[in-house]
mmCIF file of N, CA and C in Angstrom:
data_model
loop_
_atom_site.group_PDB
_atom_site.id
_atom_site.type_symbol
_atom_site.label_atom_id
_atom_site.label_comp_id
_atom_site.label_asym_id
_atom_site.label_seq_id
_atom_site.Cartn_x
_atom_site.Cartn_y
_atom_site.Cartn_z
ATOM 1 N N UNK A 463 6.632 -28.479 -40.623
ATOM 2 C CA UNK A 463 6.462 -27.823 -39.336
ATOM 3 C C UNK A 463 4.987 -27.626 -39.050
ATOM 4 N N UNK A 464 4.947 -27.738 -37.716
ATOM 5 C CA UNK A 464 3.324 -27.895 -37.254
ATOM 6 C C UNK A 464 3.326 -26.283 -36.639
ATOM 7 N N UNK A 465 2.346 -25.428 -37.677
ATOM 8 C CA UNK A 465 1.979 -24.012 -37.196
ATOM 9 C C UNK A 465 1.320 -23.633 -36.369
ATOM 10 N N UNK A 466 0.193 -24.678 -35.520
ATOM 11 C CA UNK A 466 -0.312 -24.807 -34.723
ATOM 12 C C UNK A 466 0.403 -24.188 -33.323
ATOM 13 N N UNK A 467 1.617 -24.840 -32.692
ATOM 14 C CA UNK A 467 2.386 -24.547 -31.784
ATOM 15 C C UNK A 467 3.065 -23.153 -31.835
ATOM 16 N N UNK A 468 2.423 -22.195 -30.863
ATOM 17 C CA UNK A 468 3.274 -21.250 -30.887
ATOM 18 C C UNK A 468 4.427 -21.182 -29.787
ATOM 19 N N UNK A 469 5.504 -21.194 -30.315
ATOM 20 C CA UNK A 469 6.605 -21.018 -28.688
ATOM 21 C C UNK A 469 6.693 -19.893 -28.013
ATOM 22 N N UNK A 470 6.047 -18.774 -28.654
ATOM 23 C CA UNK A 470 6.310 -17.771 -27.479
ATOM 24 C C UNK A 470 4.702 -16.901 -27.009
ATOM 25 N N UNK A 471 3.955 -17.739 -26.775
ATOM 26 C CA UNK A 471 2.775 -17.214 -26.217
ATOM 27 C C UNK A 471 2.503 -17.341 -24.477
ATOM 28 N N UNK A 472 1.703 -16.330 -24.309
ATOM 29 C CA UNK A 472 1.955 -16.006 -22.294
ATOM 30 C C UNK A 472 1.024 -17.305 -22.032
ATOM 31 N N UNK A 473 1.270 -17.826 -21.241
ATOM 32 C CA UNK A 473 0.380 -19.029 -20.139
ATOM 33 C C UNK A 473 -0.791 -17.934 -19.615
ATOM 34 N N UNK A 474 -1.768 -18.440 -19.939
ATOM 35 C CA UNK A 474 -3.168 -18.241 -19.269
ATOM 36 C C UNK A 474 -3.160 -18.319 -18.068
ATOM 37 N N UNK A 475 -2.603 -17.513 -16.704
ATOM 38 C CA UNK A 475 -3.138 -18.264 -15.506
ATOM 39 C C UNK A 475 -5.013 -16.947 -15.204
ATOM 40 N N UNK A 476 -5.213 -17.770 -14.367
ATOM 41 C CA UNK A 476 -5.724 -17.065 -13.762
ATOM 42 C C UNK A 476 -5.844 -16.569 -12.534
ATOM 43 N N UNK A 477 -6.526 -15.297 -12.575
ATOM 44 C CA UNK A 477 -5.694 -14.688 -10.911
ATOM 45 C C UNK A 477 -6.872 -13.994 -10.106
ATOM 46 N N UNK A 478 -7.278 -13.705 -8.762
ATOM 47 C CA UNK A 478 -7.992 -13.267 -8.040
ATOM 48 C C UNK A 478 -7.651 -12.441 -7.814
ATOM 49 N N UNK A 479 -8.838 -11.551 -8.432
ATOM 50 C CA UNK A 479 -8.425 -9.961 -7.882
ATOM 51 C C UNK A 479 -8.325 -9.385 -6.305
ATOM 52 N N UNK A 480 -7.689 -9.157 -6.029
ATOM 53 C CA UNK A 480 -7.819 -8.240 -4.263
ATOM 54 C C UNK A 480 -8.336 -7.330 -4.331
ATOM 55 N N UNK A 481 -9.302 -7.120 -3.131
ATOM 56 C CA UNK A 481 -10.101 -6.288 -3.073
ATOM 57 C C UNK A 481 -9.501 -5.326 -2.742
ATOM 58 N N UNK A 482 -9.908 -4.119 -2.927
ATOM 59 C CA UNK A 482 -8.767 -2.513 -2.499
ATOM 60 C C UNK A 482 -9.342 -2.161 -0.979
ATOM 61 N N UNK A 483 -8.149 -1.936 -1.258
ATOM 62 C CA UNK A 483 -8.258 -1.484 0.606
ATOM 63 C C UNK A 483 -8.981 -0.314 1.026
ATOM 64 N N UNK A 484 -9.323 0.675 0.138
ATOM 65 C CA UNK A 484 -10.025 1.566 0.748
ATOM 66 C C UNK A 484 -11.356 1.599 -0.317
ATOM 67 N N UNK A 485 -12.201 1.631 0.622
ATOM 68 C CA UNK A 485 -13.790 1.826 -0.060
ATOM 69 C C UNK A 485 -13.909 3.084 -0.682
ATOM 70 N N UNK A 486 -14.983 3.198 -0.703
ATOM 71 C CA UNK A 486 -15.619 4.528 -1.979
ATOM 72 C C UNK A 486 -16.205 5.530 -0.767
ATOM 73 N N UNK A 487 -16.590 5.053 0.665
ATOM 74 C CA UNK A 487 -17.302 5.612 1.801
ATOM 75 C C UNK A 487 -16.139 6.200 2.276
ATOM 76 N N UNK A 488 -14.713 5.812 2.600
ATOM 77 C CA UNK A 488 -13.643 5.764 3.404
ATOM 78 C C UNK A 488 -12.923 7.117 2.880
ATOM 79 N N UNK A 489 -13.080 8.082 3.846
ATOM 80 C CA UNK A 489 -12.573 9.225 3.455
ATOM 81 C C UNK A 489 -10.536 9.318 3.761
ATOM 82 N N UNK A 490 -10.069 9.263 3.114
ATOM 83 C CA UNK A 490 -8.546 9.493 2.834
ATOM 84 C C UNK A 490 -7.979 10.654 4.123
ATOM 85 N N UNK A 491 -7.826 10.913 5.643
ATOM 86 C CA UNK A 491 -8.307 12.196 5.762
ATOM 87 C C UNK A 491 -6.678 11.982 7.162
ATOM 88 N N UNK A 492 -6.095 13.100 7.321
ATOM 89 C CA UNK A 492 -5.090 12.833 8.610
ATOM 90 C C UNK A 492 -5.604 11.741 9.789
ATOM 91 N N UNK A 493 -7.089 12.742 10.397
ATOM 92 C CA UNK A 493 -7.559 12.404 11.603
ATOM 93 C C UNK A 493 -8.296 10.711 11.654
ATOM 94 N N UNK A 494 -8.390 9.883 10.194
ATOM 95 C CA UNK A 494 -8.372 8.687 10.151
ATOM 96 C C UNK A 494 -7.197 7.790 10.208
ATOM 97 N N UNK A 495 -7.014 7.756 11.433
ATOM 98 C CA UNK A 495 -5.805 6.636 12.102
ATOM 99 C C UNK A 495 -6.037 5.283 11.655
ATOM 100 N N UNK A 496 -7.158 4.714 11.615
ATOM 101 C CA UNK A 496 -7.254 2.928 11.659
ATOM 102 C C UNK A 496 -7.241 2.947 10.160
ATOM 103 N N UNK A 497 -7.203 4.086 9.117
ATOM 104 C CA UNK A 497 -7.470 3.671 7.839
ATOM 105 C C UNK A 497 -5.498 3.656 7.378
ATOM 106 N N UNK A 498 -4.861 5.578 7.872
ATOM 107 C CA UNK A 498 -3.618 5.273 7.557
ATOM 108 C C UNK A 498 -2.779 4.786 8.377
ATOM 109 N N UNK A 499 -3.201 3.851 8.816
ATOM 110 C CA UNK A 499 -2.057 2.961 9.873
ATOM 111 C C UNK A 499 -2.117 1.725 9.089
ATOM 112 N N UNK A 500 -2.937 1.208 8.211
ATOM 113 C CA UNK A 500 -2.672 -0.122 7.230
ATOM 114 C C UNK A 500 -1.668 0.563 6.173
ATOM 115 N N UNK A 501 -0.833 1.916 5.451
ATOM 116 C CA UNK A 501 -0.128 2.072 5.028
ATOM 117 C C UNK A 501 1.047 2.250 5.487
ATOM 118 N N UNK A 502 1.382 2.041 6.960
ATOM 119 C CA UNK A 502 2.676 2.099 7.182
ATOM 120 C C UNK A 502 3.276 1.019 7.725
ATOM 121 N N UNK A 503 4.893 0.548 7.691
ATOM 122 C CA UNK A 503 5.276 -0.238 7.603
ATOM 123 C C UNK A 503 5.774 -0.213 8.919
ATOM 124 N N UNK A 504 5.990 -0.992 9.585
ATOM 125 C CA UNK A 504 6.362 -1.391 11.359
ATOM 126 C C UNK A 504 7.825 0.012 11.723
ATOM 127 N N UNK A 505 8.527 -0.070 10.401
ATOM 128 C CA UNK A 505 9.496 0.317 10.850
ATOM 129 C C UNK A 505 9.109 2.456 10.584
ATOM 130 N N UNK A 506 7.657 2.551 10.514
ATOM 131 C CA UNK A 506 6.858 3.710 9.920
ATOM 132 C C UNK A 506 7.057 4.614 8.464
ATOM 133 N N UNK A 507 7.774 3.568 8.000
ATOM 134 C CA UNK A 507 7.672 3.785 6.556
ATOM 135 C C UNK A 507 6.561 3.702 5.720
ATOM 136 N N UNK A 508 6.121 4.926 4.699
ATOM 137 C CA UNK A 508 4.978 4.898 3.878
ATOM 138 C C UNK A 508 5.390 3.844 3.217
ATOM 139 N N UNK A 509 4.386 2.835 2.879
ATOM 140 C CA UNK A 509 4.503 1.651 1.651
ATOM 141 C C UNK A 509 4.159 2.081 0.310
ATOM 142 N N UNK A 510 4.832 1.147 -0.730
ATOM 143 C CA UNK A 510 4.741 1.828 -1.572
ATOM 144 C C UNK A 510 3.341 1.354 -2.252
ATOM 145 N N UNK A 511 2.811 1.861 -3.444
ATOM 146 C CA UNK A 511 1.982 1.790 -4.300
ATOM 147 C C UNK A 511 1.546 0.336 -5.080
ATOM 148 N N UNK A 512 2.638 -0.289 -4.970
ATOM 149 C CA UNK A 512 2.500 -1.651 -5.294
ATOM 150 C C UNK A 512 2.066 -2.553 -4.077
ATOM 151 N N UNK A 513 2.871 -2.419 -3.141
ATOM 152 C CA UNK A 513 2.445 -2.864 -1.921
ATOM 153 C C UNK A 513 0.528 -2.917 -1.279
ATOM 154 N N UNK A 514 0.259 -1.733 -1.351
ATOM 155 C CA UNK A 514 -1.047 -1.221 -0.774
ATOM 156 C C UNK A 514 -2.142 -1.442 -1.834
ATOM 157 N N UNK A 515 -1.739 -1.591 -3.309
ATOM 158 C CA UNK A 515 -2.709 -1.858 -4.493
ATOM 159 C C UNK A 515 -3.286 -0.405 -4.338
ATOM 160 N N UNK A 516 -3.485 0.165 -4.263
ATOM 161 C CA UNK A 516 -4.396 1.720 -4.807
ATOM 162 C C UNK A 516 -3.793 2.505 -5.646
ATOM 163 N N UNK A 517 -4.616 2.995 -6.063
ATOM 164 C CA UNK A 517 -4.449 4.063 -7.794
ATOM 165 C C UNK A 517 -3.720 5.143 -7.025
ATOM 166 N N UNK A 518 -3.047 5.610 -7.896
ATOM 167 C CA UNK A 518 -2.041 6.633 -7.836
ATOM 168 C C UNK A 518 -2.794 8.098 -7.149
ATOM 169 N N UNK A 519 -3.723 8.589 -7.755
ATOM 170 C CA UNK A 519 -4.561 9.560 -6.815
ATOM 171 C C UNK A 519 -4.904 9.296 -5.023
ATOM 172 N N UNK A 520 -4.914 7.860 -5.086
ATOM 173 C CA UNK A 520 -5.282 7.830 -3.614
ATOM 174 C C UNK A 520 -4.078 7.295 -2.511
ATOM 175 N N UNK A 521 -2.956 7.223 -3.308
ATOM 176 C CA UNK A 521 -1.924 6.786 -2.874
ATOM 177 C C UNK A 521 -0.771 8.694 -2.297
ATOM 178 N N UNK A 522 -1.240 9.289 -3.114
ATOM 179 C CA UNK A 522 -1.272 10.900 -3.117
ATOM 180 C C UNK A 522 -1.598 11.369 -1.811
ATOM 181 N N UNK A 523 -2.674 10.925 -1.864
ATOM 182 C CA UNK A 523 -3.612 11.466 -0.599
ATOM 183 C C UNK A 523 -3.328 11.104 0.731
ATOM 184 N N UNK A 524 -3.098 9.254 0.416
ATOM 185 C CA UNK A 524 -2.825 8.851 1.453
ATOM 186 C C UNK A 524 -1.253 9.121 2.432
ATOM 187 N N UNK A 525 -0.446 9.631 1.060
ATOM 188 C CA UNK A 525 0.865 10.360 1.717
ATOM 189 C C UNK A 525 0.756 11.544 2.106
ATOM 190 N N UNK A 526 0.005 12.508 1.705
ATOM 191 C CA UNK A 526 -0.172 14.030 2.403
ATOM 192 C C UNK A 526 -0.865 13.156 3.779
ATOM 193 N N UNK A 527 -1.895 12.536 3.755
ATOM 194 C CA UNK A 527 -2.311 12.628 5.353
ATOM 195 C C UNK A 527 -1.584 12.026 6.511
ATOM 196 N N UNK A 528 -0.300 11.152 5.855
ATOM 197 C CA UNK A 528 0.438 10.427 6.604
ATOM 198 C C UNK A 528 1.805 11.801 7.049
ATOM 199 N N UNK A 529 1.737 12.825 5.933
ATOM 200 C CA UNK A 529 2.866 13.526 6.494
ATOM 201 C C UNK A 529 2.174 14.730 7.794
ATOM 202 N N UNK A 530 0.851 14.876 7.231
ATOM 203 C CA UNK A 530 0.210 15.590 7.900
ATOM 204 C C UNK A 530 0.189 15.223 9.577
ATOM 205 N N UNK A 531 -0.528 13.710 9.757
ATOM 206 C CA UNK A 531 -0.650 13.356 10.784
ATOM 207 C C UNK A 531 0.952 13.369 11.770
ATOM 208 N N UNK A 532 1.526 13.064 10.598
ATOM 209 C CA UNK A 532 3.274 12.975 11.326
ATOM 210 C C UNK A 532 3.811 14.253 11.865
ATOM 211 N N UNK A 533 3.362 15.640 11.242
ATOM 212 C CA UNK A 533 3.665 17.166 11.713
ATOM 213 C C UNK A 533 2.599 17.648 12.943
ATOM 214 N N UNK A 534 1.462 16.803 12.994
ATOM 215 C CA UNK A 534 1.025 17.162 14.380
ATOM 216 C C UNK A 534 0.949 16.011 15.115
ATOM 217 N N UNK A 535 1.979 15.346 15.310
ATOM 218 C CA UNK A 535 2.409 14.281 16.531
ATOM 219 C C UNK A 535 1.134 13.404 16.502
ATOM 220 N N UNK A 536 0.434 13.194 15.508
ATOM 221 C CA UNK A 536 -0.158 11.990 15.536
ATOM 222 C C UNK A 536 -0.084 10.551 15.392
ATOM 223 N N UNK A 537 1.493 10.996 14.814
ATOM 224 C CA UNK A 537 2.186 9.604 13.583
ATOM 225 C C UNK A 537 3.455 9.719 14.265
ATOM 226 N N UNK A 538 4.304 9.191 14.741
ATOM 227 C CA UNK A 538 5.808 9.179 14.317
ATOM 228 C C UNK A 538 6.880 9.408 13.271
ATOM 229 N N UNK A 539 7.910 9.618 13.327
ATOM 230 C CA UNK A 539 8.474 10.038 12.046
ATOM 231 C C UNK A 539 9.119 8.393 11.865
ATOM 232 N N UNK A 540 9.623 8.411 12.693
ATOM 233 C CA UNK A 540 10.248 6.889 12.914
ATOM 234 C C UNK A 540 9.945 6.313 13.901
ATOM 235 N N UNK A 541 9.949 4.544 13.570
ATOM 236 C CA UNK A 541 9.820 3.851 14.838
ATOM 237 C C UNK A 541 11.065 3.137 14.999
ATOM 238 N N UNK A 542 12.383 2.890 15.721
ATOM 239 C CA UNK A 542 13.441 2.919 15.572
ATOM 240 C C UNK A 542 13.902 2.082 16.928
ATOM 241 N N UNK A 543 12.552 1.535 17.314
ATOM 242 C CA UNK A 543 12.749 0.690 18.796
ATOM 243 C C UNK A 543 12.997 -0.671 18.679
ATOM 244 N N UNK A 544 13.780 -1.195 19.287
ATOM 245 C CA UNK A 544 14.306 -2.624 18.980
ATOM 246 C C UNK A 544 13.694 -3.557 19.591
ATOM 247 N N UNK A 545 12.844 -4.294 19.855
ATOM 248 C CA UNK A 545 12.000 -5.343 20.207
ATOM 249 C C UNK A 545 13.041 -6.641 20.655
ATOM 250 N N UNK A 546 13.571 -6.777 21.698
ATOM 251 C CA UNK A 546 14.408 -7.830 22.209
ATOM 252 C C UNK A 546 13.486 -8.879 22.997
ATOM 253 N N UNK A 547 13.823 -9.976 21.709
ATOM 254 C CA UNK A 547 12.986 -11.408 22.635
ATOM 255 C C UNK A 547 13.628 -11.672 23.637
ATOM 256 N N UNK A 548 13.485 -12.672 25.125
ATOM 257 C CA UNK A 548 14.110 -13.436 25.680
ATOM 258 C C UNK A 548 13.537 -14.774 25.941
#
């Protein structure tokens, strides 16, 4: 037997990191609309953590300001409107 060959070793790929969506300048904050409007989903669902790539602290944050903005009518709770092509 040739010891050389291992059968159960991971494939090397390589992968490009994505850049994170929120900078180090970019304050996490309710009254920033254009920052938490890339975390919600059409149908105004918070996305999850995998989705958005950010660390768990800023994924925190970014849900208090999304519930925040949502309790003073900045946000919707739902978007629940049906978009009919013709």
């Amino acid at each position: 037997m040739n010891k050389s060959k291992r059968p159960f070793t991971k494939s090397k790929r390589s992968f490009r990191r994505r850049l994170p969506p929120i900078q180090s300048g970019d304050r996490i904050d309710y009254r920033n609309m254009s920052l938490i409007s890339r975390f919600i989903s059409e149908q105004g669902k918070i996305l999850s953590r995998r989705v958005n790539t950010v660390t768990l602290k800023q994924q925190r944050l970014i849900t208090i300001a999304i519930k925040q903005a949502r309790i003073l009518s900045l946000l919707p709770f739902l978007n629940n409107q049906k978009q009919f092509e013709r």
